[in-house]
PDB file of C-alpha atoms and ligand atoms in Angstrom:
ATOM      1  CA  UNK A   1       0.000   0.000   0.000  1.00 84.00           C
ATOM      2  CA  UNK A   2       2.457   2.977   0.844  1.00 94.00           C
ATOM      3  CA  UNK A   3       4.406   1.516  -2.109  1.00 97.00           C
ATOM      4  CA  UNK A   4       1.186   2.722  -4.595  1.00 97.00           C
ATOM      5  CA  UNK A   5       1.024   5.736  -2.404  1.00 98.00           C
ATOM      6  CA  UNK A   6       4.834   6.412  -3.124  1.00 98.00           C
ATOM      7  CA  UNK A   7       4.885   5.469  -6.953  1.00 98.00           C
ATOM      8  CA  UNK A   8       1.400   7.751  -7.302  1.00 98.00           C
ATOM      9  CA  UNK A   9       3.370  10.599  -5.515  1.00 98.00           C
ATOM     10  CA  UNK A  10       6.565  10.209  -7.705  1.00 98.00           C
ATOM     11  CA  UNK A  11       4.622  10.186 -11.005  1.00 98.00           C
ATOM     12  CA  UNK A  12       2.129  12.702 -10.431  1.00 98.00           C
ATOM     13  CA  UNK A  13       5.191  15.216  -9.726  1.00 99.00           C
ATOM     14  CA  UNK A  14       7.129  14.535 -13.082  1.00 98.00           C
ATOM     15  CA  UNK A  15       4.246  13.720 -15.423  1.00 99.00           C
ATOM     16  CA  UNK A  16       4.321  17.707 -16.850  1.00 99.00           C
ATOM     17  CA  UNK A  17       7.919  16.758 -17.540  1.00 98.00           C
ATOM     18  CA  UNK A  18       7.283  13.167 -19.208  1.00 98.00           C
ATOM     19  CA  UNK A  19       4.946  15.062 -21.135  1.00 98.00           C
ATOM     20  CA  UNK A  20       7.378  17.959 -21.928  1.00 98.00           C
ATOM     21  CA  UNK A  21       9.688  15.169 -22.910  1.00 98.00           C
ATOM     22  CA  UNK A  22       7.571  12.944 -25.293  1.00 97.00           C
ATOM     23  CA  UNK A  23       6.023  15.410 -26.759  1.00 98.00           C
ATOM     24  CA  UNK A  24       8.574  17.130 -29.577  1.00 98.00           C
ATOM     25  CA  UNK A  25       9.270  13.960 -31.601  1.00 96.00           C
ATOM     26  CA  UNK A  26       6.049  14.605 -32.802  1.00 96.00           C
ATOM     27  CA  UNK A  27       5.764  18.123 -34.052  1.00 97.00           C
ATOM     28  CA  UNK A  28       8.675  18.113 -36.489  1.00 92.00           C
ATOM     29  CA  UNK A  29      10.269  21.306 -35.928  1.00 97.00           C
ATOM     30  CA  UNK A  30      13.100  21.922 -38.762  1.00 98.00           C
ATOM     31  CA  UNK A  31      14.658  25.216 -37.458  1.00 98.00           C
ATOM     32  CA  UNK A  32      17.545  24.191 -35.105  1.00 98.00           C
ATOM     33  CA  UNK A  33      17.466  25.869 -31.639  1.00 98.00           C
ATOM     34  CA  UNK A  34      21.394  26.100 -32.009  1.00 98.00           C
ATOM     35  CA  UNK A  35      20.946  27.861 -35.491  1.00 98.00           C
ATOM     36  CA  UNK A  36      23.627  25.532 -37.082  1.00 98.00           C
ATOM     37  CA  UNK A  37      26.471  26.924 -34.648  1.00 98.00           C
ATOM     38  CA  UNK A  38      29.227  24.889 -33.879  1.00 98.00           C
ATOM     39  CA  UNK A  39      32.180  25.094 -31.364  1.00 96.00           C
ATOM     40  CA  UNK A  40      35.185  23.613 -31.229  1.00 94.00           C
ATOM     41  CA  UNK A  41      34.353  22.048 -34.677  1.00 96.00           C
ATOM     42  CA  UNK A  42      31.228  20.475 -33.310  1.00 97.00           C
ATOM     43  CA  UNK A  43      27.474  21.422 -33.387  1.00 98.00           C
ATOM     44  CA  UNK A  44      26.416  23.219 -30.231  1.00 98.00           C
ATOM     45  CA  UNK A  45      23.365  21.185 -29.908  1.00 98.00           C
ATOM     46  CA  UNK A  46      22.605  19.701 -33.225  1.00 98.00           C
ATOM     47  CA  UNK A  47      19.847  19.091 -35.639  1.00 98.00           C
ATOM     48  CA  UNK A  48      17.945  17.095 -33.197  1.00 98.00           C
ATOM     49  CA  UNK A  49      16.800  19.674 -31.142  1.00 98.00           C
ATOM     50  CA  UNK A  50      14.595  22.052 -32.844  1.00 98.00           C
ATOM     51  CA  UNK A  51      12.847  25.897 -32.133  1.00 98.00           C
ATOM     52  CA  UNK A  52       9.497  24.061 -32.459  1.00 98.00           C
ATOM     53  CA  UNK A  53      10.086  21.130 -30.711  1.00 98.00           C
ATOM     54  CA  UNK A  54      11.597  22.602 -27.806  1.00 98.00           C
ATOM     55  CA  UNK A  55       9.046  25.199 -27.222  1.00 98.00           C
ATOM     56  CA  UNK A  56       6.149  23.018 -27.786  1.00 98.00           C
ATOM     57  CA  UNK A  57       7.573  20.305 -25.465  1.00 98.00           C
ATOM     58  CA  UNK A  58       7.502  23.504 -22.430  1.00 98.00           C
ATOM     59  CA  UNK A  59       3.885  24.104 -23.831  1.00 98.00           C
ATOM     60  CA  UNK A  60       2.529  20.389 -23.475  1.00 98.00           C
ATOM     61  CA  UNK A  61       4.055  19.676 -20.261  1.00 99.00           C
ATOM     62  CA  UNK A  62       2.268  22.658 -19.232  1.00 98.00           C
ATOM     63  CA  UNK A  63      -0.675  22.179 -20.496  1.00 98.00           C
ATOM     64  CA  UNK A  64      -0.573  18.695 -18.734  1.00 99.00           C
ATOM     65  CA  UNK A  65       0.250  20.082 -15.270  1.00 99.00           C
ATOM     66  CA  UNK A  66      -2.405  22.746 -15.912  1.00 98.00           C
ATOM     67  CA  UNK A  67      -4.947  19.533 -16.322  1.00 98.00           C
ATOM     68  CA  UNK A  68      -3.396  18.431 -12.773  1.00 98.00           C
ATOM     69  CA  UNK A  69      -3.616  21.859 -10.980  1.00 98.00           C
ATOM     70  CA  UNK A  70      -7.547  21.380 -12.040  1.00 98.00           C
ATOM     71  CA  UNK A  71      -7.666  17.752 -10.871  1.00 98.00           C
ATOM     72  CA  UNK A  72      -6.471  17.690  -7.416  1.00 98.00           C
ATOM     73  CA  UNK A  73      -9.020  19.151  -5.707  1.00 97.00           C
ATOM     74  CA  UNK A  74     -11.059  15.862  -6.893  1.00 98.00           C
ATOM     75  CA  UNK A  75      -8.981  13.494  -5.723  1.00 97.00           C
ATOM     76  CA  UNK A  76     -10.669  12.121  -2.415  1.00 97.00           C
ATOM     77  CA  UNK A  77      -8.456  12.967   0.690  1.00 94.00           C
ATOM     78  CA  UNK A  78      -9.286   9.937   2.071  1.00 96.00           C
ATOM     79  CA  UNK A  79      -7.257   8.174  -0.459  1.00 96.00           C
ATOM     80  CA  UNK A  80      -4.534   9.636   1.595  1.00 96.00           C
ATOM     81  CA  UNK A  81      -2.185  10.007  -0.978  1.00 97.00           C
ATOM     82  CA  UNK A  82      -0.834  13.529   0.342  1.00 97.00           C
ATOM     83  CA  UNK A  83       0.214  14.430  -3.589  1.00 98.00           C
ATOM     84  CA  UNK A  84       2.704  17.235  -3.879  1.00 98.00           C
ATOM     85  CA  UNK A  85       0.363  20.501  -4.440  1.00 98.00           C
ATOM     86  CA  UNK A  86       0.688  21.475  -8.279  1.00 98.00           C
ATOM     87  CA  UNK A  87       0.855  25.370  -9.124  1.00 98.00           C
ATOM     88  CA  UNK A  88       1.724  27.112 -12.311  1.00 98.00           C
ATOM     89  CA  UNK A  89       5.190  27.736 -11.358  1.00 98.00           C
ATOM     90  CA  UNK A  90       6.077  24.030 -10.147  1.00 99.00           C
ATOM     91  CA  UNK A  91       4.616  22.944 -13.535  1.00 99.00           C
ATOM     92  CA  UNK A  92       6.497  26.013 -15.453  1.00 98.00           C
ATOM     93  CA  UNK A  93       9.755  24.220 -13.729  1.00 99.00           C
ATOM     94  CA  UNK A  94       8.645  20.856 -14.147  1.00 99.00           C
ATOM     95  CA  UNK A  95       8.747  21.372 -17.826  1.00 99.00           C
ATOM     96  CA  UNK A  96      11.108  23.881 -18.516  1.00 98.00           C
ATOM     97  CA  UNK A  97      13.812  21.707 -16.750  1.00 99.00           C
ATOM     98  CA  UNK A  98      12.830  18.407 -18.404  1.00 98.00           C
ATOM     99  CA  UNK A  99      13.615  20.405 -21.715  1.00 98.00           C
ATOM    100  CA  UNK A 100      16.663  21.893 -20.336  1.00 98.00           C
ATOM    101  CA  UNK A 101      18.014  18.401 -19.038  1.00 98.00           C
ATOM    102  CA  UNK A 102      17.655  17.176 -22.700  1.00 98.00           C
ATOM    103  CA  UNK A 103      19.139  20.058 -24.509  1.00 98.00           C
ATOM    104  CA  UNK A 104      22.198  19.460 -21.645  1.00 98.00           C
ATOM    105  CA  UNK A 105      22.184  15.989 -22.567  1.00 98.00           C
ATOM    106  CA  UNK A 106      22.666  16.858 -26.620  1.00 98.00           C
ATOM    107  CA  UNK A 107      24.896  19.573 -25.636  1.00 98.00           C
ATOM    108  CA  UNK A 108      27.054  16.861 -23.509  1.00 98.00           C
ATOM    109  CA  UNK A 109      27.018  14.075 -26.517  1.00 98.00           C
ATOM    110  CA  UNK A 110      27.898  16.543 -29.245  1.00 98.00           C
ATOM    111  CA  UNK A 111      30.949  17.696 -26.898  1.00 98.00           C
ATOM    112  CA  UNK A 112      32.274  13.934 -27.172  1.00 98.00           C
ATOM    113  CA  UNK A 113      31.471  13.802 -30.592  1.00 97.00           C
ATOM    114  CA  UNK A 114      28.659  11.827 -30.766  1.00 98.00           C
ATOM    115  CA  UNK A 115      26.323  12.036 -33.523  1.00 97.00           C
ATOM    116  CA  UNK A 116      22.543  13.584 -33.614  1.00 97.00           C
ATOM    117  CA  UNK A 117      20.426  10.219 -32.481  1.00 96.00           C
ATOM    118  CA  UNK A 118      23.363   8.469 -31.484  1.00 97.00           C
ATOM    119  CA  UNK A 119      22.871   6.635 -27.923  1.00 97.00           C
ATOM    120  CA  UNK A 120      24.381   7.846 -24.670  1.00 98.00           C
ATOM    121  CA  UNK A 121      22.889   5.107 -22.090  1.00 97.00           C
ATOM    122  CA  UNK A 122      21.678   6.896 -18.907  1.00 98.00           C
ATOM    123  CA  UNK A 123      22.126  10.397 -20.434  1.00 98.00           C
ATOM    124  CA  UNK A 124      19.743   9.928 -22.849  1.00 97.00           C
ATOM    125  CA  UNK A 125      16.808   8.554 -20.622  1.00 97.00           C
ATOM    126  CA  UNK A 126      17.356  10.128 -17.098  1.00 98.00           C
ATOM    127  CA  UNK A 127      19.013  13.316 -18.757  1.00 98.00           C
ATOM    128  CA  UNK A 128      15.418  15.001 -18.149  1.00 98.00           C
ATOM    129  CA  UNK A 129      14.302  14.055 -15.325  1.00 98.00           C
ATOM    130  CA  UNK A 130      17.401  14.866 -13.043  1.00 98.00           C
ATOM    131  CA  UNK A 131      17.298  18.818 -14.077  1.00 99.00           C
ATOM    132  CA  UNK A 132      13.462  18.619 -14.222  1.00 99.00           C
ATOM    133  CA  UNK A 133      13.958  17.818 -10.411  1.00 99.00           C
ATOM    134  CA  UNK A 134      16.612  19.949  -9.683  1.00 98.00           C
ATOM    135  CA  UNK A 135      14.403  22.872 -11.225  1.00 99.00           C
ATOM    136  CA  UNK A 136      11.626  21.521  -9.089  1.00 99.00           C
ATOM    137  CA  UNK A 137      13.023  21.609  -6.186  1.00 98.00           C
ATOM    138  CA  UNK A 138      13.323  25.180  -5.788  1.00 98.00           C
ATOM    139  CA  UNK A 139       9.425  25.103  -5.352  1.00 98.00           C
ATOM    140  CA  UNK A 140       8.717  22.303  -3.559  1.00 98.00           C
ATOM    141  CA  UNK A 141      10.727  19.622  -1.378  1.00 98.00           C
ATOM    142  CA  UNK A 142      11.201  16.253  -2.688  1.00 98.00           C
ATOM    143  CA  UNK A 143      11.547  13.054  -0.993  1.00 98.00           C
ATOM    144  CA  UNK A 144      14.359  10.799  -1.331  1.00 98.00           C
ATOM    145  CA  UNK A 145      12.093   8.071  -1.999  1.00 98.00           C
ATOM    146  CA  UNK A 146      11.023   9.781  -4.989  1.00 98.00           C
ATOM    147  CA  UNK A 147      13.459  10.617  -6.531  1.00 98.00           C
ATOM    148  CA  UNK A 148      14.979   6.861  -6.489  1.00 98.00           C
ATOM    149  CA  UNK A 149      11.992   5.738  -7.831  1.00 98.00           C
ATOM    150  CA  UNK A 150      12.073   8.302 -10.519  1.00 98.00           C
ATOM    151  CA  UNK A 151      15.123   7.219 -11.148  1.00 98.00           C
ATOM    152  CA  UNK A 152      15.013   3.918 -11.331  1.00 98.00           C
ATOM    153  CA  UNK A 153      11.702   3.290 -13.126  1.00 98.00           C
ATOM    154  CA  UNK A 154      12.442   6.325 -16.089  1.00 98.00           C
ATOM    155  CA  UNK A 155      14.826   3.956 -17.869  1.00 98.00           C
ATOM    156  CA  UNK A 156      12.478   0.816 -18.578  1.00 98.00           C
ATOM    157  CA  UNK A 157       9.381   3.353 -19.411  1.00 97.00           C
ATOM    158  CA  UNK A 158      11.684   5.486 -21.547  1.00 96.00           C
ATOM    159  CA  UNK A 159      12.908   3.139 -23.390  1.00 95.00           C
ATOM    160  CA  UNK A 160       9.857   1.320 -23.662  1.00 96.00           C
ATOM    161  CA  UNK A 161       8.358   4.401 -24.736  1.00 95.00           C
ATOM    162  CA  UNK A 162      10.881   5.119 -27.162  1.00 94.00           C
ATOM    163  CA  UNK A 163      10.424   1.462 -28.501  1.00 96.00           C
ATOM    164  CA  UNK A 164       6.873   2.479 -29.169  1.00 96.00           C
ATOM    165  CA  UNK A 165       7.587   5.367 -30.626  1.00 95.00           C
ATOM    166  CA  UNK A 166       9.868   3.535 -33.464  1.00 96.00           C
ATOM    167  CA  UNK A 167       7.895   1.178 -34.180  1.00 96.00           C
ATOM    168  CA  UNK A 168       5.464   4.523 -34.762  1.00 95.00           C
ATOM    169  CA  UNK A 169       7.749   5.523 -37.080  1.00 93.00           C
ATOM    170  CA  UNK A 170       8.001   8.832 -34.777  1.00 93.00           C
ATOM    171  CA  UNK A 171      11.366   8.144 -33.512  1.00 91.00           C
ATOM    172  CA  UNK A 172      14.341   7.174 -35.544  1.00 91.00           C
ATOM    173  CA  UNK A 173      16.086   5.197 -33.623  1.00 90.00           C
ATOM    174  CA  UNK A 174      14.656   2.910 -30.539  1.00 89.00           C
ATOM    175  CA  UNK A 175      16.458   4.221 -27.776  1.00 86.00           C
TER     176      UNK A 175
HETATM  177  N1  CTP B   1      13.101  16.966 -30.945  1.00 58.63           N
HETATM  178  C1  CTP B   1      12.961  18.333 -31.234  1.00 58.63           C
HETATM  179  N2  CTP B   1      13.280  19.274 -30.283  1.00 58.63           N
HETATM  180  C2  CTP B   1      13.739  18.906 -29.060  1.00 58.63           C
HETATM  181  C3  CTP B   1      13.878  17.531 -28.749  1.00 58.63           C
HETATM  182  C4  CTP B   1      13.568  16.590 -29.726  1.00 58.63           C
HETATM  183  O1  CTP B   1      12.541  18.691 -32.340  1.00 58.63           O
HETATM  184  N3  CTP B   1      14.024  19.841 -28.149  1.00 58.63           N
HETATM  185  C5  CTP B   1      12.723  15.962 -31.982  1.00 58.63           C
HETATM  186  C6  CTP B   1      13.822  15.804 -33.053  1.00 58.63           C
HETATM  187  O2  CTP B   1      13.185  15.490 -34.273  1.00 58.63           O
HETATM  188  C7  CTP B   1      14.611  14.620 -32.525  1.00 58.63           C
HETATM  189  C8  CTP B   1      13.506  13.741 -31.945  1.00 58.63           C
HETATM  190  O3  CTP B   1      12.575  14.665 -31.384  1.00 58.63           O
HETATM  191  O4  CTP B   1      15.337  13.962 -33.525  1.00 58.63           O
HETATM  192  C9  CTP B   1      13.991  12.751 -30.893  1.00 58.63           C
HETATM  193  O5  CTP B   1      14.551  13.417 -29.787  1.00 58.63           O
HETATM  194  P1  CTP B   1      15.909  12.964 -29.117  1.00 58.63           P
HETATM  195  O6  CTP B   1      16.051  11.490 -29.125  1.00 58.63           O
HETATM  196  O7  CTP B   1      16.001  13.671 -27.830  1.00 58.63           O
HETATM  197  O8  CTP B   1      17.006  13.619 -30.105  1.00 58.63           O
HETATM  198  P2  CTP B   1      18.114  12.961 -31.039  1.00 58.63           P
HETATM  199  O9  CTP B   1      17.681  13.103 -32.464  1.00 58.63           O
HETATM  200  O10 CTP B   1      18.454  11.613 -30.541  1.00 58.63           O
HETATM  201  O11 CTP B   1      19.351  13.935 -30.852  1.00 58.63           O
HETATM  202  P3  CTP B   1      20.534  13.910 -29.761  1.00 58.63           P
HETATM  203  O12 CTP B   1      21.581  12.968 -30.248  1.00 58.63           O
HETATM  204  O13 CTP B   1      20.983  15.314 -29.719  1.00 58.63           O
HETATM  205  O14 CTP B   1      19.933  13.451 -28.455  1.00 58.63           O
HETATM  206 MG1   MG B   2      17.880  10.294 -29.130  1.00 58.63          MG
END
């Protein structure tokens, strides 16, 4: 039992940024936030991360958390879940720093000369989740508990997710 209350807890806080996350493979944005720059030789961010998709991944992760700042004063107290209380700004952080965590994570592979879609294990699924809690935290106070759980269980889903998403034909690659 207070394992369901823990894992409701932990994804009810980062589900603006899982949806900030998912949602840019699916816009196709062309316009590269970095504008083509490079340094050192290399590509500041690279082709993968676009204007579009960056700024409609902040939008949809809001628009999610908006959804939850609406639905928690439904959920039945008695349930005693004790859910971390969602305001605009947490969500604003939530999804800002899942996007910023991913543009990091491009910004890291491209610095060891990795290639746009190429895999970094551990960068490229928990990448967004550690800044989107790092942001988060300077609105709210986050368990331990959570954010091991967070942890641990964002690899499987992401890369089940990402599996998914392939076999879409919405991702490129499966990872
Ligand atoms: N995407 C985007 N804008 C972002 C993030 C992602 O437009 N800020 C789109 C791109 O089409 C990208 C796809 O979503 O190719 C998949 O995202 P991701 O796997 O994060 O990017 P990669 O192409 O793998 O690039 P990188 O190697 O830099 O991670
Ligand atoms: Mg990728």
């Amino acid at each position: 039992m207070e394992l369901i209350i823990l894992l409701a807890q932990s994804f009810w806080l980062i589900a603006p940024a899982y949806a900030a996350n998912a949602f840019p493979p699916l816009v196709k944005g062309k316009k590269p936030l970095d504008f083509g720059k490079k340094i050192f030789g290399r590509r500041l961010l690279g082709d993968g991360k676009t204007i579009k998709g960056t700024f409609f991944g902040i939008i949809f992760g809001m628009i999610i958390g908006s959804l939850q700042i609406y639905g928690q004063n439904y959920v039945p107290a008695e349930l005693g879940l004790n859910l971390i209380v969602m305001t605009p700004m947490l969500v604003f952080l939530l999804a800002a720093g899942a996007m910023a965590g991913d543009l990091a994570g491009s910004f890291i592979k491209r610095r060891v000369s990795m290639e746009r879609g190429a895999s970094f294990p551990l960068l490229d699924q928990l990448g967004f989740v550690v800044f989107a809690l790092i942001f988060a935290s300077f609105s709210v106070s986050i368990s331990i508990e959570i954010v091991i759980v967070l942890l641990v269980l964002t690899i499987p889903i992401h890369l089940l997710a990402n599996a998914i998403g392939y076999l879409a034909r919405v991702k490129k690659n499966p990872w």
